[in-house]
Structure formats: C-alpha cells, structure tokens
Short mmCIF file of C-alpha atoms (C1' of nucleotides) in Angstrom, two decimals:
data_model
loop_
_atom_site.label_atom_id
_atom_site.label_comp_id
_atom_site.label_asym_id
_atom_site.label_seq_id
_atom_site.Cartn_x
_atom_site.Cartn_y
_atom_site.Cartn_z
CA UNK A 580 -0.54 10.20 16.03
CA UNK A 581 1.52 7.41 14.53
CA UNK A 582 0.28 6.12 11.22
CA UNK A 583 -0.47 2.46 10.80
CA UNK A 584 2.31 1.15 8.65
CA UNK A 585 0.07 -0.10 5.87
CA UNK A 586 -0.96 3.48 5.15
CA UNK A 587 2.54 4.51 4.25
CA UNK A 588 3.05 1.62 1.89
CA UNK A 589 3.17 2.59 -1.70
CA UNK A 590 4.20 6.16 -1.12
CA UNK A 591 7.88 5.63 -0.36
CA UNK A 592 9.12 5.83 -3.93
CA UNK A 593 7.18 9.02 -4.50
CA UNK A 594 8.55 10.58 -1.32
CA UNK A 595 12.11 9.76 -2.29
CA UNK A 596 11.69 11.06 -5.84
CA UNK A 597 10.15 14.30 -4.60
CA UNK A 598 12.87 14.95 -2.04
CA UNK A 599 15.52 14.39 -4.66
CA UNK A 600 13.70 16.68 -7.07
CA UNK A 601 13.92 19.44 -4.48
CA UNK A 602 17.37 18.79 -3.13
CA UNK A 603 19.64 17.90 -6.03
CA UNK A 604 21.34 15.17 -4.05
CA UNK A 605 20.83 13.42 -0.76
CA UNK A 606 22.13 10.34 0.99
CA UNK A 607 20.04 7.62 2.56
CA UNK A 608 20.35 8.51 6.17
CA UNK A 609 19.66 12.12 5.34
CA UNK A 610 16.41 11.14 3.66
CA UNK A 611 15.16 9.29 6.73
CA UNK A 612 15.97 12.29 8.92
CA UNK A 613 14.45 14.82 6.57
CA UNK A 614 11.20 12.91 6.35
CA UNK A 615 11.08 12.55 10.13
CA UNK A 616 11.65 16.29 10.48
CA UNK A 617 9.16 17.38 7.84
CA UNK A 618 6.42 15.17 9.22
CA UNK A 619 7.00 15.94 12.90
CA UNK A 620 7.97 12.33 13.55
CA UNK A 621 4.73 11.01 12.09
CA UNK A 622 6.49 9.20 9.29
CA UNK A 623 9.66 7.36 10.11
CA UNK A 624 11.17 5.49 7.23
CA UNK A 625 13.04 2.42 8.34
CA UNK A 626 16.40 1.69 6.82
CA UNK A 627 15.24 -1.77 5.89
CA UNK A 628 12.61 -0.12 3.71
CA UNK A 629 14.67 2.73 2.35
CA UNK A 630 17.84 1.10 1.15
CA UNK A 631 16.16 -1.60 -0.95
CA UNK A 632 13.99 1.12 -2.46
CA UNK A 633 16.96 3.29 -3.33
CA UNK A 634 18.71 0.33 -4.90
CA UNK A 635 15.60 -0.50 -6.89
CA UNK A 636 15.22 3.05 -8.16
CA UNK A 637 18.86 3.07 -9.12
CA UNK A 638 18.61 -0.17 -11.06
CA UNK A 639 15.58 1.23 -12.86
CA UNK A 640 17.83 4.02 -14.02
CA UNK A 641 15.95 6.72 -12.15
CA UNK A 642 18.73 7.54 -9.72
CA UNK A 643 22.46 7.94 -10.08
CA UNK A 644 24.97 7.72 -7.26
CA UNK A 645 28.29 9.16 -6.26
CA UNK A 646 30.38 8.03 -3.34
CA UNK A 647 32.01 10.49 -1.03
CA UNK A 648 34.28 10.05 1.94
CA UNK A 649 33.53 11.95 5.12
CA UNK A 650 36.64 11.12 7.06
CA UNK A 651 36.84 7.36 6.76
CA UNK A 652 33.13 6.89 6.41
CA UNK A 653 31.56 6.31 3.02
CA UNK A 654 28.54 8.35 2.10
CA UNK A 655 26.45 7.51 -0.95
CA UNK A 656 24.74 10.43 -2.59
CA UNK A 657 21.73 9.89 -4.78
CA UNK A 658 20.41 12.25 -7.42
CA UNK A 659 17.81 12.11 -10.16
CA UNK A 660 18.72 11.02 -13.66
CA UNK A 661 16.85 12.71 -16.52
CA UNK A 662 14.31 9.89 -16.57
CA UNK A 663 14.13 10.15 -12.79
CA UNK A 664 13.11 13.77 -13.12
CA UNK A 665 10.19 13.04 -15.37
CA UNK A 666 9.25 10.02 -13.28
CA UNK A 667 9.22 12.25 -10.24
CA UNK A 668 6.74 14.62 -11.84
CA UNK A 669 4.63 11.72 -12.99
CA UNK A 670 4.49 10.13 -9.56
CA UNK A 671 3.69 13.42 -7.88
CA UNK A 672 0.77 14.26 -10.10
CA UNK A 673 -0.49 10.75 -9.71
CA UNK A 674 -0.40 11.06 -5.94
CA UNK A 675 -2.07 14.47 -6.04
CA UNK A 676 -4.81 13.03 -8.20
CA UNK A 677 -5.15 10.03 -5.95
CA UNK A 678 -5.55 12.25 -2.90
CA UNK A 679 -8.29 14.18 -4.67
CA UNK A 680 -10.06 10.93 -5.44
CA UNK A 681 -9.74 9.69 -1.89
CA UNK A 682 -11.19 12.95 -0.62
CA UNK A 683 -14.22 12.56 -2.82
CA UNK A 684 -14.60 8.93 -1.97
CA UNK A 685 -14.27 9.39 1.74
CA UNK A 686 -15.69 12.86 2.25
CA UNK A 687 -12.54 13.90 3.97
CA UNK A 688 -12.27 17.38 5.36
CA UNK A 689 -8.88 18.52 4.18
CA UNK A 690 -7.75 21.97 5.15
CA UNK A 691 -6.69 24.50 2.56
CA UNK A 692 -3.04 25.40 2.39
CA UNK B 445 -5.53 8.16 -15.17
CA UNK B 446 -5.27 4.73 -13.63
CA UNK B 447 -3.48 4.62 -10.33
CA UNK B 448 -0.48 2.39 -9.88
CA UNK B 449 -1.68 -0.40 -7.70
CA UNK B 450 0.83 0.17 -4.94
CA UNK B 451 -0.76 3.54 -4.22
CA UNK B 452 -4.07 1.99 -3.32
CA UNK B 453 -2.50 -0.46 -0.92
CA UNK B 454 -3.25 0.22 2.66
CA UNK B 455 -6.42 2.19 2.01
CA UNK B 456 -8.76 -0.68 1.22
CA UNK B 457 -9.84 -1.36 4.79
CA UNK B 458 -10.55 2.30 5.34
CA UNK B 459 -12.60 2.53 2.15
CA UNK B 460 -14.68 -0.47 3.12
CA UNK B 461 -15.27 0.79 6.65
CA UNK B 462 -16.29 4.20 5.40
CA UNK B 463 -18.74 2.87 2.83
CA UNK B 464 -20.35 0.67 5.45
CA UNK B 465 -20.55 3.57 7.86
CA UNK B 466 -22.54 5.47 5.25
CA UNK B 467 -24.66 2.66 3.90
CA UNK B 468 -25.75 0.49 6.80
CA UNK B 469 -25.15 -2.68 4.84
CA UNK B 470 -23.56 -3.63 1.55
CA UNK B 471 -22.46 -6.79 -0.20
CA UNK B 472 -19.08 -7.40 -1.74
CA UNK B 473 -19.87 -6.96 -5.38
CA UNK B 474 -21.81 -3.82 -4.54
CA UNK B 475 -18.75 -2.35 -2.86
CA UNK B 476 -16.57 -2.89 -5.92
CA UNK B 477 -19.18 -1.23 -8.13
CA UNK B 478 -19.77 1.67 -5.78
CA UNK B 479 -16.07 2.45 -5.57
CA UNK B 480 -15.75 2.24 -9.32
CA UNK B 481 -18.67 4.63 -9.70
CA UNK B 482 -17.59 7.11 -7.06
CA UNK B 483 -14.06 7.32 -8.42
CA UNK B 484 -15.00 7.48 -12.10
CA UNK B 485 -13.27 4.15 -12.73
CA UNK B 486 -10.00 5.36 -11.27
CA UNK B 487 -10.09 2.86 -8.45
CA UNK B 488 -11.18 -0.64 -9.28
CA UNK B 489 -11.04 -3.02 -6.38
CA UNK B 490 -10.32 -6.55 -7.49
CA UNK B 491 -12.33 -9.33 -5.97
CA UNK B 492 -9.11 -11.10 -5.04
CA UNK B 493 -8.33 -8.13 -2.83
CA UNK B 494 -11.80 -7.39 -1.50
CA UNK B 495 -13.07 -10.73 -0.31
CA UNK B 496 -10.04 -11.61 1.82
CA UNK B 497 -10.25 -8.12 3.31
CA UNK B 498 -13.92 -8.53 4.16
CA UNK B 499 -13.20 -11.88 5.74
CA UNK B 500 -10.38 -10.39 7.75
CA UNK B 501 -12.49 -7.51 9.00
CA UNK B 502 -15.20 -9.96 9.95
CA UNK B 503 -12.84 -12.18 11.90
CA UNK B 504 -11.56 -9.09 13.70
CA UNK B 505 -15.11 -8.54 14.84
CA UNK B 506 -15.53 -5.29 12.97
CA UNK B 507 -18.11 -6.55 10.53
CA UNK B 508 -21.14 -8.77 10.87
CA UNK B 509 -22.84 -10.64 8.03
CA UNK B 510 -26.27 -11.79 7.04
CA UNK B 511 -27.05 -14.03 4.11
CA UNK B 512 -29.92 -13.31 1.81
CA UNK B 513 -31.27 -15.14 -1.18
CA UNK B 514 -32.00 -13.21 -4.34
CA UNK B 515 -33.75 -15.89 -6.31
CA UNK B 516 -31.37 -18.83 -6.05
CA UNK B 517 -28.28 -16.70 -5.66
CA UNK B 518 -26.74 -16.08 -2.26
CA UNK B 519 -25.86 -12.55 -1.32
CA UNK B 520 -23.79 -11.79 1.75
CA UNK B 521 -24.49 -8.47 3.37
CA UNK B 522 -21.89 -6.85 5.59
CA UNK B 523 -22.53 -4.21 8.20
CA UNK B 524 -20.51 -2.56 10.94
CA UNK B 525 -20.49 -3.96 14.44
CA UNK B 526 -20.25 -1.45 17.30
CA UNK B 527 -16.48 -1.82 17.38
CA UNK B 528 -16.51 -1.53 13.60
CA UNK B 529 -18.19 1.85 13.91
CA UNK B 530 -15.54 3.28 16.17
CA UNK B 531 -12.82 1.68 14.10
CA UNK B 532 -14.28 3.33 11.04
CA UNK B 533 -14.03 6.77 12.64
CA UNK B 534 -10.53 6.03 13.82
CA UNK B 535 -9.34 4.94 10.41
CA UNK B 536 -10.93 7.92 8.70
CA UNK B 537 -9.34 10.51 10.91
CA UNK B 538 -6.03 8.73 10.56
CA UNK B 539 -6.30 8.88 6.80
CA UNK B 540 -7.32 12.54 6.86
CA UNK B 541 -4.31 13.30 9.02
CA UNK B 542 -2.05 11.26 6.78
CA UNK B 543 -3.22 13.16 3.73
CA UNK B 544 -2.45 16.43 5.48
CA UNK B 545 1.01 15.20 6.25
CA UNK B 546 1.60 14.04 2.72
CA UNK B 547 0.52 17.41 1.40
CA UNK B 548 3.04 19.14 3.61
CA UNK B 549 5.73 16.68 2.75
CA UNK B 550 5.19 16.80 -0.96
CA UNK B 551 3.97 20.35 -1.43
CA UNK B 552 0.95 19.05 -3.21
CA UNK B 553 -1.54 21.45 -4.63
CA UNK B 554 -4.85 20.09 -3.45
CA UNK B 555 -7.96 21.92 -4.55
CA UNK B 556 -10.49 23.13 -2.03
CA UNK B 557 -13.77 21.31 -1.93
"C1'" DG C 837 35.68 5.63 27.22
"C1'" DA C 838 30.84 4.39 26.92
"C1'" DA C 839 26.82 5.52 24.66
"C1'" DA C 840 24.45 7.67 21.04
"C1'" DA C 841 24.37 9.09 16.48
"C1'" DT C 842 25.83 8.51 11.83
"C1'" DA C 843 25.89 5.52 7.73
"C1'" DC C 844 25.87 1.77 5.00
"C1'" DA C 845 23.71 -2.97 4.16
"C1'" DT C 846 21.20 -7.62 4.08
"C1'" DA C 847 17.90 -11.25 5.31
"C1'" DA C 848 13.94 -13.89 7.12
"C1'" DG C 849 9.34 -13.47 7.65
"C1'" DA C 850 4.66 -11.14 7.44
"C1'" DT C 851 1.35 -8.80 5.03
"C1'" DT C 852 -1.15 -7.52 1.32
"C1'" DC C 853 -2.43 -7.30 -3.24
"C1'" DC C 854 -2.64 -9.01 -8.26
"C1'" DG C 855 -4.11 -12.01 -11.68
"C1'" DA C 856 -5.99 -16.17 -12.69
"C1'" DT C 857 -9.25 -19.45 -12.05
"C1'" DG C 858 -13.52 -21.65 -10.52
"C1'" DT C 859 -18.61 -22.09 -9.87
"C1'" DA C 860 -23.20 -20.70 -10.53
"C1'" DT C 861 -27.21 -17.67 -11.52
"C1'" DT C 862 -29.58 -13.96 -13.88
"C1'" DG C 863 -30.40 -10.53 -17.41
"C1'" DT C 864 -30.08 -9.01 -22.19
"C1'" DA C 865 -29.62 -8.80 -26.98
"C1'" DC C 866 -30.01 -10.99 -31.30
"C1'" DG D 673 -33.93 -19.74 -27.10
"C1'" DT D 674 -29.38 -19.17 -26.67
"C1'" DA D 675 -25.01 -17.00 -26.36
"C1'" DC D 676 -22.85 -13.39 -23.85
"C1'" DA D 677 -22.45 -10.09 -20.28
"C1'" DA D 678 -23.28 -9.09 -15.75
"C1'" DT D 679 -23.97 -10.52 -11.09
"C1'" DA D 680 -21.98 -12.80 -6.96
"C1'" DC D 681 -19.48 -15.64 -4.28
"C1'" DA D 682 -14.69 -17.67 -3.41
"C1'" DT D 683 -9.70 -19.40 -3.35
"C1'" DC D 684 -4.85 -19.69 -4.63
"C1'" DG D 685 0.01 -19.06 -6.30
"C1'" DG D 686 3.05 -15.68 -6.79
"C1'" DA D 687 4.84 -10.86 -6.59
"C1'" DA D 688 5.87 -6.87 -4.24
"C1'" DT D 689 6.86 -4.36 -0.29
"C1'" DC D 690 7.65 -3.44 4.37
"C1'" DT D 691 9.09 -4.86 9.38
"C1'" DT D 692 12.21 -6.36 12.57
"C1'" DA D 693 16.48 -7.91 13.47
"C1'" DT D 694 21.07 -8.14 12.70
"C1'" DG D 695 25.67 -6.79 11.13
"C1'" DT D 696 29.70 -3.64 10.47
"C1'" DA D 697 32.12 0.48 11.22
"C1'" DT D 698 33.04 5.43 12.24
"C1'" DT D 699 32.27 9.73 14.60
"C1'" DT D 700 30.44 12.65 18.08
"C1'" DT D 701 28.97 13.67 22.66
"C1'" DC D 702 28.81 13.35 27.50
#
DNA sequence: GAAAATACATAAGATTCCGATGTATTGTAC
DNA sequence: GTACAATACATCGGAATCTTATGTATTTTC
C-alpha cells in the first residue's frame, strides 16, 4: 500500500525530530533512506519536502548543523538543540494523543505492540 | 491538549466519510459538532475547512445531497453514494495502516482499546 | 565509462487549511 | 420583547506545506 500524500502531511516535522532524538545526528539523505527502510517503502520523503523542513527547523533554533567532508562531497549533519529536544518530546506526545483520538473517532482496529 | 492544525490536515476527508458511513445522512454543522463531541473538543473542524471539503467530495461523486427546510432555514443533508461507500472503506483501512506504520516509525505507546 | 546512487539545493505550482467575514434564522435568558 | 448565543449555510484572501521538476556535483557499481 502506498499512502495518499495528504495523509503524510503534517507529520514530517515530528518524524524528523524523533529520528534525531534517537540518532544523535543524521544528514538529510540518510533521513529519507531511514524512513523508507523503517516503513517498508510505505513512506518516501521527497527531497523537495525534506530540505525545506530541515532548514525551517534550523531557523527555528531546534536543529544545529555541522558540515563534514566525505571525500570532496559535503555532508550536512543535523542534531537537536536543547530546545529541539523538548520540542521533540512535545511533538511526539501530541502525535500519540492524536492517534488515540483518531482511533476513538474512527473506531480503528489498531493492533497491540 | 489542542492539536496543532497541521496534524489534522489530510484526515478530514476520511473523518467525513466515516461519519457518513455510520450515520446514513448528516448536515455540515452537525458534522462539526459531532466531531467536537466525540473528540472531547480536541478536534474542532472549522467551517472554512469543512464546507469546501463537502463540496469537493460531492463533485467527486462520493456524496449526494438533499435539501430540507427546518422552519425557514435550509439544511443540506449529505449521504454516501455507492462509490462513496467503497471509498469510505478504502480510506479507513488506509488510515488504519498508516497509523500502524507511524507507531512503528515513532515507537509510540498506544494503549489497547 | 555509463548508469545508478549519494548528497546537497531551489522553484513553480497545487492543494489544503485557517481566519475572517457575510447572511439569515431560531432559541434562550433576562 | 429584545439582545445574545446558537444554528446553518457559504465564500475568500492568505499561509503553509508538499509535489514535481530541475540543477549541480561526486562516488560507486557494473
């Protein structure tokens, strides 16, 4: 199944913040691949969506960056700032709560972990 | 908790289709109130979002309407067309699947029903 | 050495929602 | 009996966010 794109909207920031909370630092391309992996290709983040989002999170002060050279190629690592860490927790609990609400609202059968 | 608006994006059509699948027919204002009720005020659908969505679903052939007069006031009832019924099921299972995927991706602790 | 993968980025356009505004009727509280 | 809240429809400008396409360049793989 491939999700209709509108469904994924609004969750991208939360996904990015969560991945960075778990992984100390990641670079953009790595994030797209990790999400693809973890979701068995069901969610594929386009670069046109990801990079603007990363830049936005950075300018909000939630992410900090460091450049690294792999050979001649630049790689830009992102990691959470202190405020990014608390924002990450905030966003995650919001999403968890939202999912609970949607389950109630829609009578969804969601399997237990 | 009030959800950040971006989180709700992309689920409105599914919510509407599900409510109509359960309730035979509903009118716009009723939908906003029902959602508010069912979610304990956590999700409040604005009219500026709902009415265009209803019109869109109607022009896609998923909904049919009938006008009714309550005193002098017009009320527009929406109900699912045959294709609306199958679309409703489709959208619901997609959302259920998406929620599963998000749980995996984000390690969310979601309570059992 | 050609193609695929890695790795960044921007930009035009589409979609979708928010917030405000508009109109009108009906119910309620004082 | 009248002001206010609730009911009930609707549209519109603007904001936000994503899609698709494009661009540049390096590195790996076949």
